[in-house]
CSV table of C-alpha atoms in Angstrom, one decimal:
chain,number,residue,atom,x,y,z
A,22,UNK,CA,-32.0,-17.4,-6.1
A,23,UNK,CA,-31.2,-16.0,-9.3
A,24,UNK,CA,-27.6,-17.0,-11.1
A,25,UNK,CA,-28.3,-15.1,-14.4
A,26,UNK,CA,-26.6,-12.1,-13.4
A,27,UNK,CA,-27.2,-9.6,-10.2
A,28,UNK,CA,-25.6,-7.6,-7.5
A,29,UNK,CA,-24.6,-9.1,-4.6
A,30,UNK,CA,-22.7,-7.2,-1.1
A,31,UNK,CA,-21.7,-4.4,-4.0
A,32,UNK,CA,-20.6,-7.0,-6.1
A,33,UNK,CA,-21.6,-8.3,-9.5
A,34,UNK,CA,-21.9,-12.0,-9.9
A,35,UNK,CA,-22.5,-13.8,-12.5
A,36,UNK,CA,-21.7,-17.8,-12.8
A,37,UNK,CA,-20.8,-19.6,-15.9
A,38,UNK,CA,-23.8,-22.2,-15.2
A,39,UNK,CA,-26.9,-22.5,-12.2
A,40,UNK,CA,-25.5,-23.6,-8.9
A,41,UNK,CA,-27.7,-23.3,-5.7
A,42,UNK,CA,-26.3,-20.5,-3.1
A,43,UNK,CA,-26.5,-21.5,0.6
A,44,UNK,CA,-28.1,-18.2,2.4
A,45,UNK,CA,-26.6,-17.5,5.9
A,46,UNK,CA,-24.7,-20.6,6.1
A,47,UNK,CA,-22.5,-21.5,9.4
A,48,UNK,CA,-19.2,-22.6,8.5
A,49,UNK,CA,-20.1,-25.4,11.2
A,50,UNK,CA,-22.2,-27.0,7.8
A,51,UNK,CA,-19.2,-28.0,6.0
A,52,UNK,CA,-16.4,-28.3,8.7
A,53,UNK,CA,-15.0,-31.6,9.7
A,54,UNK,CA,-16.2,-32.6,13.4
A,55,UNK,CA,-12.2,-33.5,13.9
A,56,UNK,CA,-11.1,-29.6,12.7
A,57,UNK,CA,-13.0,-28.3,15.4
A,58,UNK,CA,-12.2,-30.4,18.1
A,59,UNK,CA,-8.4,-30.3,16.9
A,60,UNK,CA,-8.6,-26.4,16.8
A,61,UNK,CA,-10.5,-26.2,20.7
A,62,UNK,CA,-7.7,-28.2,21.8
A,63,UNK,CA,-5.3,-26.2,20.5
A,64,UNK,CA,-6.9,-23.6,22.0
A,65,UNK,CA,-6.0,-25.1,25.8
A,66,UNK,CA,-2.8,-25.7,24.7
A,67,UNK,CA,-0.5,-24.4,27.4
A,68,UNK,CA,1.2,-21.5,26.4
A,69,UNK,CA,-0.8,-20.6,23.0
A,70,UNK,CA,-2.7,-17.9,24.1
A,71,UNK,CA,0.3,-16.6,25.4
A,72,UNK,CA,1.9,-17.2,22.1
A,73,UNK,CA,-1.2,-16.3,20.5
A,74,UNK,CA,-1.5,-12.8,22.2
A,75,UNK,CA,2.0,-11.6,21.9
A,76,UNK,CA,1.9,-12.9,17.7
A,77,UNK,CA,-1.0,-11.0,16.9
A,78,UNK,CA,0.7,-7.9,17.7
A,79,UNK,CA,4.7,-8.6,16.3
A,80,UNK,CA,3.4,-10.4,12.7
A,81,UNK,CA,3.9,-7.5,10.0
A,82,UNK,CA,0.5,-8.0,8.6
A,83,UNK,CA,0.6,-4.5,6.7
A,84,UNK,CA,4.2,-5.7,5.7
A,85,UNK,CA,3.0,-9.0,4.2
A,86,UNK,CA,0.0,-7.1,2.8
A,87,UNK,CA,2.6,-4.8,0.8
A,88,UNK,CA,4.6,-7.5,-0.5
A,89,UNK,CA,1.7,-9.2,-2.0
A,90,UNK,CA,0.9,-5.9,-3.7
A,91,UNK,CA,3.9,-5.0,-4.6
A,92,UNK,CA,5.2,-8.5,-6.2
A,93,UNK,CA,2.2,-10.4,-7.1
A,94,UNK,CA,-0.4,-9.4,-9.7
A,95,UNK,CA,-4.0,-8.1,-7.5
A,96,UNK,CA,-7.1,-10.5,-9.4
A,97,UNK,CA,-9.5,-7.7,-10.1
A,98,UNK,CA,-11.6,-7.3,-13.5
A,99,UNK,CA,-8.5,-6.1,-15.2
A,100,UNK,CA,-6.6,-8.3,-14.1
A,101,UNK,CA,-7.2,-11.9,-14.2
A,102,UNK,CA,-10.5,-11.8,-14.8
A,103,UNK,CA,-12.1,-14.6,-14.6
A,104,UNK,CA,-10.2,-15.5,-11.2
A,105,UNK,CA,-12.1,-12.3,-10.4
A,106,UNK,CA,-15.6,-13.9,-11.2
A,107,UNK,CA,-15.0,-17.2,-9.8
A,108,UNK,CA,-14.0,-15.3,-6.7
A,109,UNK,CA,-17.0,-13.0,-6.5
A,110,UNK,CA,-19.4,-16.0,-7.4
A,111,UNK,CA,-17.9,-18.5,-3.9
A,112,UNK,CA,-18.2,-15.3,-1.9
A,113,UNK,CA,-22.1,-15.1,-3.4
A,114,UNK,CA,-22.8,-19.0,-2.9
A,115,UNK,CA,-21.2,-19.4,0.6
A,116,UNK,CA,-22.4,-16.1,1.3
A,117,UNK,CA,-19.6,-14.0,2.2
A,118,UNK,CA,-20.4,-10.1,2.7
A,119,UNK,CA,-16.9,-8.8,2.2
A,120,UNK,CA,-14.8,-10.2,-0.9
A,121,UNK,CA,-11.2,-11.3,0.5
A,122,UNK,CA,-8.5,-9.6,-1.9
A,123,UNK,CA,-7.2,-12.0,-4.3
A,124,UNK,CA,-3.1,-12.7,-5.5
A,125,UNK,CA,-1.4,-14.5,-8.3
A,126,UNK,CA,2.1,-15.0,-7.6
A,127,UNK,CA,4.8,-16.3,-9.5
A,128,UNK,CA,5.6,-19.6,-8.6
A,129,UNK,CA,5.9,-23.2,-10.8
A,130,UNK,CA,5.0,-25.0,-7.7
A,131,UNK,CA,1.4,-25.2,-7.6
A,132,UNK,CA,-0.7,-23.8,-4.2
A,133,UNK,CA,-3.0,-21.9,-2.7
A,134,UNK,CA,-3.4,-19.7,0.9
A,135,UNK,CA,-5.8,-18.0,2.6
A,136,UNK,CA,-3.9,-16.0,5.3
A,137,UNK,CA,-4.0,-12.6,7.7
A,138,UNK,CA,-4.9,-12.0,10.8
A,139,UNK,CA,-7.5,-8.7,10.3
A,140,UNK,CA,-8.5,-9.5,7.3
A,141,UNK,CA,-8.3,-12.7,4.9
A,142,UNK,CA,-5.6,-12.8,2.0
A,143,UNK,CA,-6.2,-15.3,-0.5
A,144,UNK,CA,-2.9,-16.5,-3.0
A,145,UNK,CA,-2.6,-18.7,-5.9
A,146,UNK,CA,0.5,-19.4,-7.9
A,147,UNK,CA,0.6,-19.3,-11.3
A,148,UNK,CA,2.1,-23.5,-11.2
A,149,UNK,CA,-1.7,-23.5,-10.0
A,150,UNK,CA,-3.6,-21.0,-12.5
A,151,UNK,CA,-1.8,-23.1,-15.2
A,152,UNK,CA,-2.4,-26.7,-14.1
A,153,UNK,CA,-6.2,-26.6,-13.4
A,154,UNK,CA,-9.5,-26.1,-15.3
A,155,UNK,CA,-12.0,-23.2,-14.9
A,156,UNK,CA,-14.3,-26.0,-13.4
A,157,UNK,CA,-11.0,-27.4,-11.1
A,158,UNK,CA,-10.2,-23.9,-10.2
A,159,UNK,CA,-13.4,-23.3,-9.2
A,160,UNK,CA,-13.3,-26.0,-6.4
A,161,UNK,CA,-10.1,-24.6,-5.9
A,162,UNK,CA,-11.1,-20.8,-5.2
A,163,UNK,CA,-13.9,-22.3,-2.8
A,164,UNK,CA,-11.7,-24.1,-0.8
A,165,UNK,CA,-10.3,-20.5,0.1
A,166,UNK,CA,-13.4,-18.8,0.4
A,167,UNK,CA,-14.3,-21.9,3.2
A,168,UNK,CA,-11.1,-21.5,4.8
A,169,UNK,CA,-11.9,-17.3,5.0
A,170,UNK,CA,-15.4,-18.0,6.2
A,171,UNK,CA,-14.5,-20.4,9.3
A,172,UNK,CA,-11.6,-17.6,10.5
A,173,UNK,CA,-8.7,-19.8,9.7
A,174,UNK,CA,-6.6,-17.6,8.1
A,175,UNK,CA,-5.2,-16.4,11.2
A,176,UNK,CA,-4.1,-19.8,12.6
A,177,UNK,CA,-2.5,-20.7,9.1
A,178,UNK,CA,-0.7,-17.4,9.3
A,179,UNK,CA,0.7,-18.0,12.7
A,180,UNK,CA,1.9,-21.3,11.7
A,181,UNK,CA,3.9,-20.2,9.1
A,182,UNK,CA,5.6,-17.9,11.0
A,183,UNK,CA,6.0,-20.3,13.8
A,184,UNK,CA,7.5,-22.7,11.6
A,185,UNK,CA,10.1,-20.2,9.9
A,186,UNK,CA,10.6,-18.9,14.0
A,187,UNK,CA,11.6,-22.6,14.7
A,188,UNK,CA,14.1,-23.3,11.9
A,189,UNK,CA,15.8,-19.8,13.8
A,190,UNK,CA,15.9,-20.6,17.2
A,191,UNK,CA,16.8,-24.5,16.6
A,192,UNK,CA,20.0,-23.9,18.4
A,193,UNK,CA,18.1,-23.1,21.6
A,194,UNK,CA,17.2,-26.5,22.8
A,195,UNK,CA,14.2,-25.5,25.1
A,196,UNK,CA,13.2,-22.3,23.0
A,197,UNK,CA,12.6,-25.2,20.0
A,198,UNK,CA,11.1,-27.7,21.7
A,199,UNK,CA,8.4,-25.1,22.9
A,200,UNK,CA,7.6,-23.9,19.8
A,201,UNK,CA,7.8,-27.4,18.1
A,202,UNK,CA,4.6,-28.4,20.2
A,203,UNK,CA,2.7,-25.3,19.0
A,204,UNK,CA,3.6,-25.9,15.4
A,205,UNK,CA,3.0,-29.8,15.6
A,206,UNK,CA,-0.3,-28.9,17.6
A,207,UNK,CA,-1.1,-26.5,14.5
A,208,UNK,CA,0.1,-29.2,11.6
A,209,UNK,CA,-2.6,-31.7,13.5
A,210,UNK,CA,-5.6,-28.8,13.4
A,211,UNK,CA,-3.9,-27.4,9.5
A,212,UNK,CA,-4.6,-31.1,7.8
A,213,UNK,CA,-8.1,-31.4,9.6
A,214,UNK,CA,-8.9,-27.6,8.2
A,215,UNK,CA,-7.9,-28.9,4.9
A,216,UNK,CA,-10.8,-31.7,4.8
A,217,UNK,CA,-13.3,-28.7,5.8
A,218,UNK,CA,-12.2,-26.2,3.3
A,219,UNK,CA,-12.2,-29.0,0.1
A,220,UNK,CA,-16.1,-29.1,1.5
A,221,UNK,CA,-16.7,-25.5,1.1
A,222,UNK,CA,-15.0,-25.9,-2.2
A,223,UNK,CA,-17.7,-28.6,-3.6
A,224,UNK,CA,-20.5,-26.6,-2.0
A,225,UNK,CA,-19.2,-23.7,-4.3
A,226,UNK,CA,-18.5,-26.1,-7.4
A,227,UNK,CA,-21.0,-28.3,-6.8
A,228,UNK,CA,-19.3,-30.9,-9.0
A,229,UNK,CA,-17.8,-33.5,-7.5
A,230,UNK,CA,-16.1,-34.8,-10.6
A,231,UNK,CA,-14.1,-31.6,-10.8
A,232,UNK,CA,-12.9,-32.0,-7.5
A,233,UNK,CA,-11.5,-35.3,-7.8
A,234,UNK,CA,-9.8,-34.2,-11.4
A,235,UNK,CA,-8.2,-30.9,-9.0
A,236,UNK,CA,-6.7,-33.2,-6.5
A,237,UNK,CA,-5.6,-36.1,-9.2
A,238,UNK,CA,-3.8,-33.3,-11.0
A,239,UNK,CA,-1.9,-32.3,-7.4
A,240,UNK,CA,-1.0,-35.7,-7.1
A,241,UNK,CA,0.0,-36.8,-10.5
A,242,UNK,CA,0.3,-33.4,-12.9
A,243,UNK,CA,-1.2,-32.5,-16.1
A,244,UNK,CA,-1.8,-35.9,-17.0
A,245,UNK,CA,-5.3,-36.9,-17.0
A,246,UNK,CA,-5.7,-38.9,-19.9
A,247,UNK,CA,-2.8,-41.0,-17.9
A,248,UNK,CA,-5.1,-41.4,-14.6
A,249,UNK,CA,-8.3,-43.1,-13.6
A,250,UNK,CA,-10.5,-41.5,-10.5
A,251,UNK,CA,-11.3,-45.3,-9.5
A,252,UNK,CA,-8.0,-46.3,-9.5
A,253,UNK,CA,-6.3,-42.7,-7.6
A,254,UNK,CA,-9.4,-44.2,-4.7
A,255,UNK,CA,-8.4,-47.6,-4.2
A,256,UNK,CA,-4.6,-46.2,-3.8
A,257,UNK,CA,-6.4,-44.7,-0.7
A,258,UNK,CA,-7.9,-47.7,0.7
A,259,UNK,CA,-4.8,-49.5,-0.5
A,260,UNK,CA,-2.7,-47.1,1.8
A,261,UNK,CA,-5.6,-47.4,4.6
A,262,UNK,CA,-5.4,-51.0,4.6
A,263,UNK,CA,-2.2,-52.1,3.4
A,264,UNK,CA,0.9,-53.5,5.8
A,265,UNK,CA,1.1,-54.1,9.3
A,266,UNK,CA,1.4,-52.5,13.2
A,267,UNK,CA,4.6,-50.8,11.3
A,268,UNK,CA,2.9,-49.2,8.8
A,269,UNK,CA,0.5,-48.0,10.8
A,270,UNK,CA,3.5,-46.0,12.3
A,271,UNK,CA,5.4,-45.2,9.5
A,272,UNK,CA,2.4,-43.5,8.4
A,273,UNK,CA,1.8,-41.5,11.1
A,274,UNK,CA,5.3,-39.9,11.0
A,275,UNK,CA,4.8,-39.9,7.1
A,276,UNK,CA,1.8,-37.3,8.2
A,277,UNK,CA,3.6,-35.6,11.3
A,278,UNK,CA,5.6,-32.5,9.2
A,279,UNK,CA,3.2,-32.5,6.2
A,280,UNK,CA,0.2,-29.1,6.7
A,281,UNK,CA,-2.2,-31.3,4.0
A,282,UNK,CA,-3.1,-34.9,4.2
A,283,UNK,CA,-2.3,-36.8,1.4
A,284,UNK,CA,-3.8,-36.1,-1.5
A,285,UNK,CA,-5.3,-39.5,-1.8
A,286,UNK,CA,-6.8,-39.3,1.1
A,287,UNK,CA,-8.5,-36.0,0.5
A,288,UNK,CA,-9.7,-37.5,-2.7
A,289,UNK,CA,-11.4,-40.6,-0.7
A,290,UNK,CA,-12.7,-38.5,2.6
A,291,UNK,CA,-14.8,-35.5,-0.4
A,292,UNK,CA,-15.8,-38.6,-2.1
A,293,UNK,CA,-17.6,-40.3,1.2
A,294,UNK,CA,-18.6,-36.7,1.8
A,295,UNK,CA,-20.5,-36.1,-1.3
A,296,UNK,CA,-22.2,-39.5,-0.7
A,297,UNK,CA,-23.4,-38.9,2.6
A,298,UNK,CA,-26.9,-38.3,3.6
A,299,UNK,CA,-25.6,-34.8,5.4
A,300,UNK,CA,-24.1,-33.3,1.7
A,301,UNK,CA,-27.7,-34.1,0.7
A,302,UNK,CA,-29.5,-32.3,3.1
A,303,UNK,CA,-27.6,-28.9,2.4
A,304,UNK,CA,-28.4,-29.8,-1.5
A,305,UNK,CA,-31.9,-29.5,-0.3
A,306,UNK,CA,-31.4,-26.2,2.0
A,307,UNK,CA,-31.2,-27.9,5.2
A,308,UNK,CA,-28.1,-26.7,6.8
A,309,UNK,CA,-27.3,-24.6,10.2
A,310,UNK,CA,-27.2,-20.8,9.6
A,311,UNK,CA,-24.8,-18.5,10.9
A,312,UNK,CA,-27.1,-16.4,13.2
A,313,UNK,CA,-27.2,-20.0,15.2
A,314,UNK,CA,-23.5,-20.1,16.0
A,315,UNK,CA,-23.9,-18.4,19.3
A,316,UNK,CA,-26.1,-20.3,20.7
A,317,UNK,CA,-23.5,-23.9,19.7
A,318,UNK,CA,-21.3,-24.6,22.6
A,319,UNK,CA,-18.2,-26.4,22.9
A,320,UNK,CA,-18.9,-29.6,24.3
A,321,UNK,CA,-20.8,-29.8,21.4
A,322,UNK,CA,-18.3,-30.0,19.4
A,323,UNK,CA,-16.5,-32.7,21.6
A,324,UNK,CA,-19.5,-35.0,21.0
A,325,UNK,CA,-19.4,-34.6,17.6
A,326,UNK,CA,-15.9,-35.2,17.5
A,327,UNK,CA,-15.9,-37.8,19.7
A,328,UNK,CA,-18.4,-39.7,17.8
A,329,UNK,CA,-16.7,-38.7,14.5
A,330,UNK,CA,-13.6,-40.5,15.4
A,331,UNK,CA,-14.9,-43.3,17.1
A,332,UNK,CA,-16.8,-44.0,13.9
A,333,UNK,CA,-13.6,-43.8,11.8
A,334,UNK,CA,-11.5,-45.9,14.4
A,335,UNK,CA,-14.2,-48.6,14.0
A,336,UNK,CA,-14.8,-48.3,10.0
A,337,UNK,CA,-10.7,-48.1,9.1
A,338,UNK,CA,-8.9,-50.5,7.9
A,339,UNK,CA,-5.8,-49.7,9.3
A,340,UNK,CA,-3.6,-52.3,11.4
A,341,UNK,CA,-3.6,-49.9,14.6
A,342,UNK,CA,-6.6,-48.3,14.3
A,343,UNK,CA,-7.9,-52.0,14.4
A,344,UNK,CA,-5.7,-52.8,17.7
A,345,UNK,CA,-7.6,-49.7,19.2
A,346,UNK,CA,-11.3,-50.3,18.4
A,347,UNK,CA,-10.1,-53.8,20.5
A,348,UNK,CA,-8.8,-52.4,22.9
A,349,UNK,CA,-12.1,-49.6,23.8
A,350,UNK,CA,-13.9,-53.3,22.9
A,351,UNK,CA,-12.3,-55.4,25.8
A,352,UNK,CA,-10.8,-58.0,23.2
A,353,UNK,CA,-8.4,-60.7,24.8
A,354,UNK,CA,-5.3,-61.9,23.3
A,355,UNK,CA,-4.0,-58.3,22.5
A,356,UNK,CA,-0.6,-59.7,23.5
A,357,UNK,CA,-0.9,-61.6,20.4
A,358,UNK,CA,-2.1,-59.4,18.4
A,359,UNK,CA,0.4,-56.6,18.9
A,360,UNK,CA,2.9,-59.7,18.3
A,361,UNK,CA,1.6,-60.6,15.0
A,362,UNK,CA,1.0,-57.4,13.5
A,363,UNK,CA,4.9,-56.6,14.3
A,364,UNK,CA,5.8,-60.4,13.6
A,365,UNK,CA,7.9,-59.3,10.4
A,366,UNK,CA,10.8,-58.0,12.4
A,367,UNK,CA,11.8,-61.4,13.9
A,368,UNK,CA,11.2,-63.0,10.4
A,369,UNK,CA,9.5,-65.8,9.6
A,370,UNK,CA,6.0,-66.8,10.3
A,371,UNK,CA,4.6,-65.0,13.3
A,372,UNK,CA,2.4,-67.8,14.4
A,373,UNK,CA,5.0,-70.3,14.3
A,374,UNK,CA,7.1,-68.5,16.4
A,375,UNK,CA,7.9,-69.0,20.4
A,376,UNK,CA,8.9,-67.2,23.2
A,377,UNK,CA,12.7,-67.9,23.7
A,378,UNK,CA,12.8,-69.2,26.8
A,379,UNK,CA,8.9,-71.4,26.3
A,380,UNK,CA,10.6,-75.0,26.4
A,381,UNK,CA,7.3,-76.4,27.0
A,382,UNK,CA,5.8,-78.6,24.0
A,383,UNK,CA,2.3,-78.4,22.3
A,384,UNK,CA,0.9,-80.7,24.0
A,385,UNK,CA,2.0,-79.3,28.1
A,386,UNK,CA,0.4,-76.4,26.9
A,387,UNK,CA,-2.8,-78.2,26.8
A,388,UNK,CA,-3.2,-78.7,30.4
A,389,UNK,CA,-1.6,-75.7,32.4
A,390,UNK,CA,-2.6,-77.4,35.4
A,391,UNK,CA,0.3,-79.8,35.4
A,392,UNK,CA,3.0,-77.0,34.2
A,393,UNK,CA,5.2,-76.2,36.8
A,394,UNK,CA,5.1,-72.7,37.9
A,395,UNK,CA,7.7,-70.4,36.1
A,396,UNK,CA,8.8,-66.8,35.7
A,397,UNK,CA,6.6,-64.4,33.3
A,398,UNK,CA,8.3,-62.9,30.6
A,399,UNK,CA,6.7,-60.1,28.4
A,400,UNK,CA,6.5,-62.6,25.6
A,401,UNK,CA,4.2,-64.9,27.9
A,402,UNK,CA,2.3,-61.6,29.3
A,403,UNK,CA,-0.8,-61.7,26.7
């Protein structure tokens, strides 16, 4: 590998600094085991081929194509230059023949896209250009790239038109409900992608730090002096952990609408990432190649899926997630528990409270034997 300067696909490259390039790689290297399980379900989701098929043809690709060039600035080595070269140089390390065209588009809210359905579009905002680093916006331009190289751009494009479709046809009760369940199947699939793509973008970077400073800025602005990478990663255990059964739901329609995770999140699932013994071994050249991907299959995937989530579900913190790692484990007294973790809404101490109609006293409970036989109530049903 050379970095000093070469020509790559019909493409000068030429990195500000010596990063390894990943020949060949898979997109399967870097993507999340739950984005590809959440994108083959989506798949079998009745009625999105049908939507799929009929999409592909109606969205006004060459329209959206000519917007872009006609109100947006085109990165080239005119124009925005060194977008250009940061572009060129992921395309180079994540080995990408054909360079995706590049936008800059006027907007104070900071963002980034990869979209189309032939061919990949990638967008910045200037809110973006002018918040990050050359190092941030590196990771940044990656992230893209990754997105590009595991075909997500046309998924992302659907759902945006989906979403604007269902804001339309709200009046239609069943007409929005249908396509509610396509776009909330897509949300689910859209964060997972996101935890992929900010892989590709430290395998482009390669500089973890940078990635951390990126998503600290998306969180909290131009402010760094003001934040601490430490503290921005126990906010994220502090939200994995914190609160009760509640929470635990309050967070998940917290997540429900939202296309990202939370940028705290992100922040803690790229840091584990970089820290694991897989990031290593494509440090070292070890990774799967693309000329593999045929012969991967599906079920595959499930497994690794599978055994991705039932790792998290036993490693989190969080008050349900808990309740179900019990639950797949037999534990008794999940009666209790689901009465303890809600306990706040009755007030008081949960384990000092009793079922309204329990008259008996501590000490009839001791022997059961000599209770009289009564009525079960879903308070007594532990």
């Amino acid at each position: 590998m050379s970095d000093n300067g070469h020509q790559q696909n019909g493409h000068e490259n030429v990195p500000s600094r010596q990063r390894r390039r990943f020949e060949g790689i898979s997109s399967r290297t870097y993507e999340h085991p739950a984005d590809r399980s959440a994108l083959v379900a989506l798949r079998k989701l009745s009625g999105f081929d049908t939507v799929f098929k009929a999409l592909s043809g109606l969205l006004p690709e060459r329209s959206l194509r000519l917007l872009f060039l006609s109100d947006s600035v085109r990165v080239s080595d005119a124009q925005f230059a060194h977008l250009n070269t940061m572009l060129r140089d992921a395309c180079h390390i994540l080995d990408l023949e054909k360079v995706p065209p590049m936008y800059v588009t006027q907007d104070p809210q900071p963002n980034a896209m990869c979209i189309g359905l032939d061919e990949p579009i990638i967008v910045v905002t200037t809110g973006l250009v002018e918040l990050l680093d050359e190092e941030e916006m590196r990771a940044v331009v990656g992230h893209e790239v990754g997105h590009a190289l595991s075909g997500h751009a046309v998924y992302r494009t659907i759902l945006l038109f989906l979403t604007n479709l269902a804001l339309r046809v709200a009046w239609i009760p069943l007409g929005n409900i249908a396509i509610m369940a396509i776009v909330t199947a897509l949300r689910e699939w859209f964060r997972k992608s996101e935890l992929s793509a900010d892989r590709a973008g430290l395998l482009v970077g390669q500089d973890l730090k940078a990635s951390m400073r990126g998503l600290m800025k998306l969180a909290g602005g131009n402010h760094l002096h003001e934040m601490n990478v430490d503290a921005f990663l126990e906010q994220a255990e502090e939200y994995e952990a914190g609160g009760d059964l509640r929470d635990s739901v309050l967070k998940i329609l917290n997540t429900l609408p939202r296309t990202h995770p939370f940028t705290t999140v992100r922040a803690a699932e790229l840091k584990k990432w970089a820290e694991s013994r897989d990031y290593q071994r494509i440090m070292d050249g070890h990774y799967p190649r693309r000329t593999e991907d045929k012969e991967t299959s599906v079920s595959d995937s499930f497994r690794q899926s599978a055994a991705s989530y039932a790792t998290d579900v036993k490693n989190s913190k969080d008050p349900l997630m808990k309740l179900v790692s019990d639950i797949a484990g037999g534990a008794g007294d999940l009666g209790g528990r689901v009465r303890r973790g809600f306990g706040g809404f009755a007030g008081g101490n949960p384990k000092d409270q009793t079922a309204p109609n329990d008259r008996t006293t501590p000490e009839d409970r001791t022997s059961p034997k000599d209770q009289p036989p009564r009525d079960s109530t879903p308070e007594d049903d532990d």
